[in-house]
Amino acid sequence: MTRIKSFLQWLTETKLGFFITVLVAFWLKTYAIYLTKFNLGAVGSMQNFLLLLNPLPAGLLLLGIGLFFKGRKSYWIIIVIDLVLSLWLFANILYYREFSNFLSLSIIKTSGSTADNLGKSIVGITHATDFLALLDVAVIIGLLCGKVIKYDLRPLKLRFNVLVEVLAIMMIGLNLKMAQKDRSGLLTRTFDNNYIVKYLGMNEYAVYDGFKTAQTSAQMAKANVSDLGSVQKYLKANYVKPNSQYTGVAKGKNVLVIHLESFQQFLIGYKWKGKAVTPNLNKLYHAKDTLSFANFYNQVGQGKTSDAEMMLENSLYGLQSGSAMSSYGTSNTFESAPAILNQQGGYTTAVMHGGAGSFWNRNNAYKQFGYQYFMPLSYYQNKPKYYIGYGLKDKIFFNQSIKYIERLPQPFYLKMITVTNHYPYEIDKKNQSIDKTDTGDETVDGYVQTAHYLDQAIGQLMHWLKKTGLDKKTLIVMYGDHYGISGNHHKASAQLLKQDEFTDFDNLKFQRVPLMFHMTGLKGGIDKTYGGEIDVLPTLLNLLGINDRGTIQFGHDLLSKQAPQIVAQRNGDFITPQYAKVGGTYYDTKTGMEIVDPDKKLKLHLMAISNRVTTQLSLSDRVIDGNLLRFYKPKWFKKVKANDYDYNKDKALKKLFSPNKTSLWYQNHKKTTQKQFKTDAPELEK
Ligand code: GP9
Ligand code: MN
C-alpha cells in the first residue's frame, strides 16, 4: 500500500513523474485511437507489436523538449506540446473519417478547399468519442490547476535530458529497422500511407511526407515550359499513325476495363493435371470477336499495380523508383482516360475495387485523373469470410458491384480492379477447385489456384453481362497488370513451363500478360504485335474514335501498321520481335540465344534501340516529376480540378441512385439485375 502511495507521490510531485504521466497517457491514448478510429489493419505479431510501440518514440522525443526548460515553464511547455500532438491526432481522426487518409503538411498547404469542405461538415462528422484524443490533456491540466499535481521546481540534469532525446532517436531508428525488415520498400515504394502510420506512427508519417513533398516540389520548381517543348518534339518525331480501319469501331460503347491481378500470359491455355486453369479467359482469348495480343508486356516498376494504372490511364510510364501515383498523384496535372472520355464522349467514369481506398494513393490520384466515382472497400459489405489478402474475394466483389454498375449512366468507362490473385496466392479450402502445382516452391504453387478462382469470377461476371444484354453495348478490356511469379523463382518457373532451365531471357518473356478487347461484332483474332501497357490508351481511344492528337502520350495504337514494336521495361531492358536486352546482355528473340559477338552494324542498331528506350523513359519521367502537363493546355481539354470530385460514400451513392434514364437499371424497368448474377461463392450460401 505504501509502495503504491509513494509511487503516486512520485508521479504527482516530481517533474520526471509528471513527464512519465503525460507520456504514458499520450502513448496509450494514441494506441487506443489507432485501434478504434483508423483502419490500419495490422496483421501478424510484428505489425501489432510495432503498432503498439510506435507512438512512444515520437512522444518521448517531442515531449522531452519540455524537460530542457526550468520551473513551471517546463510543465507548461510539456502540456502545450502534448496539446499540439493531441490536436493533430484529433484532426487526423476527422480527416481520416472523410478521406481514409492521414493529414500531412502538403495536404494542408495545397488543398485549402479540402479543409474548407471539412470545415463546413466538421460538426456533422465529429463523434463524441473523438474527444478521447484530448481528454488526457484536459485531465492533466485540471490536476495541475487543482494542485493534485504539484510543481517540482528542481531542474533535471542537462545530461539526463539529452539522454532522453538520444534514447528516443535510437528507438525511432530501431522501429524503422524492424519495419523495413517486415515490409521491405516501406519508404521507397510508398504503397499506402496507412502502412507508414501502422509501422512508424502518425508523426513520423507527417515528417516523411513533408520530406517527400519538399523533394518533389524542388523538382517541379526546376521544370519549365521548354521541358514540355522537348517532350512534344520527341513525340512528334516518333508519332505513330493509328490504324484507320479500327477507328471508331467501338464508338459510343461502354468501356469495362477489368484489371486481372498478377495475371500472366502463360496461364492462357495452361493446364494442370489435365484441367484448364483459366477456361473462361481461354474461351474469351480465342473468341472471334476478341482482339487478343500474344506479345503484350507489362512494363511496371516498383509501383506495380499503380504503375500499370498510370500507364493505362495516361500512357505515361511509372517512375524509376517508388510509385508515381503515390508520389505525384495528389498534386500533378494529368490528362487521363476518364477525363478525356468524359469530355469527348460524355462518359460516366468510375473505379470499383474491393480493397482499401488509400492503397497506392488511389483516393487522391483518381481525382486528378478525373474519375467521378471511386468505390473502394468502404462501399462494400465486408465480413471476415469475404476478405482475403488485400481485399474482398473477387466473386464477392463482382456480386456486390452489380448494384452500382447497373446504376451508372451510359456510356460508362468503368475499371474493376480484382485482387484475389495476389501474392501469396492463398485461398480458403472451400474456394479451391484445382490442385496446387507441385514445384515445392510455396510462393509459386498456389498461383494456379487463385488464378483459377479469378477466372471463375470473370466467368460469372461475363454471364451477367450476357444475361442483361450489357455485353452488346460494351467494349470489354482485360489486362494482366504484372507478373505473379517474380524473377526469384527460376527453378519453379522452369518446372511450371516444363523447361529444363529458365534464363533471364525467359524471365523477360515471362513478363507477358494478356490484353484483350472483346466486343460483340468486333473483328477479332490473335495479334502477335509486340507492345506494352503504355500502348493501351492510344489503342483504346482509336477504337472509340476519340481523337486525341497532340496529347502527351508515350504509347501508340497497337493495331497500327507502323507500330515500332519496341517494348521498354522500366529498368531499360527491352524486347522487339528480333532482339531483346536484359541487363547488359542482348538476345535473339526468336531463338532465345545470347548475341555474343554482334558485328558493328548490329551493335549500332542495338545501341540505337537501347537509346530510344532510355530517352522515352526519361522524357516520361520528366513529364511526371516536373509536372509538365500543368503547362500543356490543348484547346479541346478542360483541366481537371480535383476538388470537383468527392468520393464520400453517402454523397456519391445519393447521386448514383437518383434515377437516370440511361442506366441499365432504368432500362430494366427500374428493377435490379442482381438476380441475374449467378455465383457459387460458398460465403453466400444460406
Ligand atoms: C491493392 C492492390 C495490390 O489494392 O491493387 O497492388 P500490388 O501489390 O499488386 O501492386
Ligand atoms: Mn497488382
Short mmCIF file of N, CA, C and O in Angstrom, two decimals, residues 4-18 20-21:
data_model
loop_
_atom_site.label_atom_id
_atom_site.label_comp_id
_atom_site.label_asym_id
_atom_site.label_seq_id
_atom_site.Cartn_x
_atom_site.Cartn_y
_atom_site.Cartn_z
N ILE A 4 2.47 1.81 -3.35
CA ILE A 4 1.61 2.47 -4.34
C ILE A 4 1.53 3.96 -4.03
O ILE A 4 1.63 4.81 -4.92
N LYS A 5 1.40 4.22 -2.76
CA LYS A 5 1.29 5.61 -2.33
C LYS A 5 2.54 6.41 -2.72
O LYS A 5 2.46 7.51 -3.26
N SER A 6 3.65 5.81 -2.44
CA SER A 6 4.86 6.58 -2.74
C SER A 6 5.08 6.70 -4.26
O SER A 6 5.64 7.68 -4.75
N PHE A 7 4.60 5.68 -4.98
CA PHE A 7 4.68 5.78 -6.45
C PHE A 7 3.81 6.94 -6.95
O PHE A 7 4.23 7.76 -7.77
N LEU A 8 2.57 7.00 -6.39
CA LEU A 8 1.67 8.08 -6.79
C LEU A 8 2.26 9.44 -6.42
O LEU A 8 2.16 10.41 -7.17
N GLN A 9 2.89 9.45 -5.29
CA GLN A 9 3.52 10.68 -4.84
C GLN A 9 4.62 11.09 -5.82
O GLN A 9 4.75 12.25 -6.19
N TRP A 10 5.37 10.08 -6.24
CA TRP A 10 6.44 10.36 -7.21
C TRP A 10 5.86 10.92 -8.51
O TRP A 10 6.35 11.88 -9.07
N LEU A 11 4.76 10.27 -8.93
CA LEU A 11 4.14 10.71 -10.19
C LEU A 11 3.66 12.16 -10.09
O LEU A 11 3.80 12.94 -11.01
N THR A 12 3.05 12.48 -8.96
CA THR A 12 2.40 13.79 -8.85
C THR A 12 3.30 14.89 -8.30
O THR A 12 3.01 16.07 -8.43
N GLU A 13 4.41 14.49 -7.71
CA GLU A 13 5.21 15.53 -7.07
C GLU A 13 6.60 15.73 -7.64
O GLU A 13 7.34 16.62 -7.21
N THR A 14 6.96 14.88 -8.62
CA THR A 14 8.28 15.13 -9.24
C THR A 14 8.08 15.47 -10.70
O THR A 14 7.09 15.10 -11.33
N LYS A 15 9.06 16.16 -11.23
CA LYS A 15 8.99 16.57 -12.63
C LYS A 15 9.03 15.36 -13.56
O LYS A 15 8.28 15.26 -14.53
N LEU A 16 9.91 14.42 -13.20
CA LEU A 16 10.02 13.22 -14.03
C LEU A 16 8.71 12.43 -14.00
O LEU A 16 8.24 11.91 -15.02
N GLY A 17 8.11 12.35 -12.80
CA GLY A 17 6.84 11.66 -12.66
C GLY A 17 5.77 12.30 -13.54
O GLY A 17 5.00 11.61 -14.22
N PHE A 18 5.77 13.61 -13.57
CA PHE A 18 4.82 14.33 -14.41
C PHE A 18 5.05 13.99 -15.90
O PHE A 18 4.12 13.69 -16.64
N ILE A 20 6.47 11.38 -17.19
CA ILE A 20 6.07 9.99 -17.48
C ILE A 20 4.54 9.89 -17.57
O ILE A 20 4.00 9.22 -18.45
N THR A 21 3.84 10.58 -16.69
CA THR A 21 2.37 10.55 -16.73
C THR A 21 1.87 11.04 -18.08
O THR A 21 1.04 10.39 -18.73
#
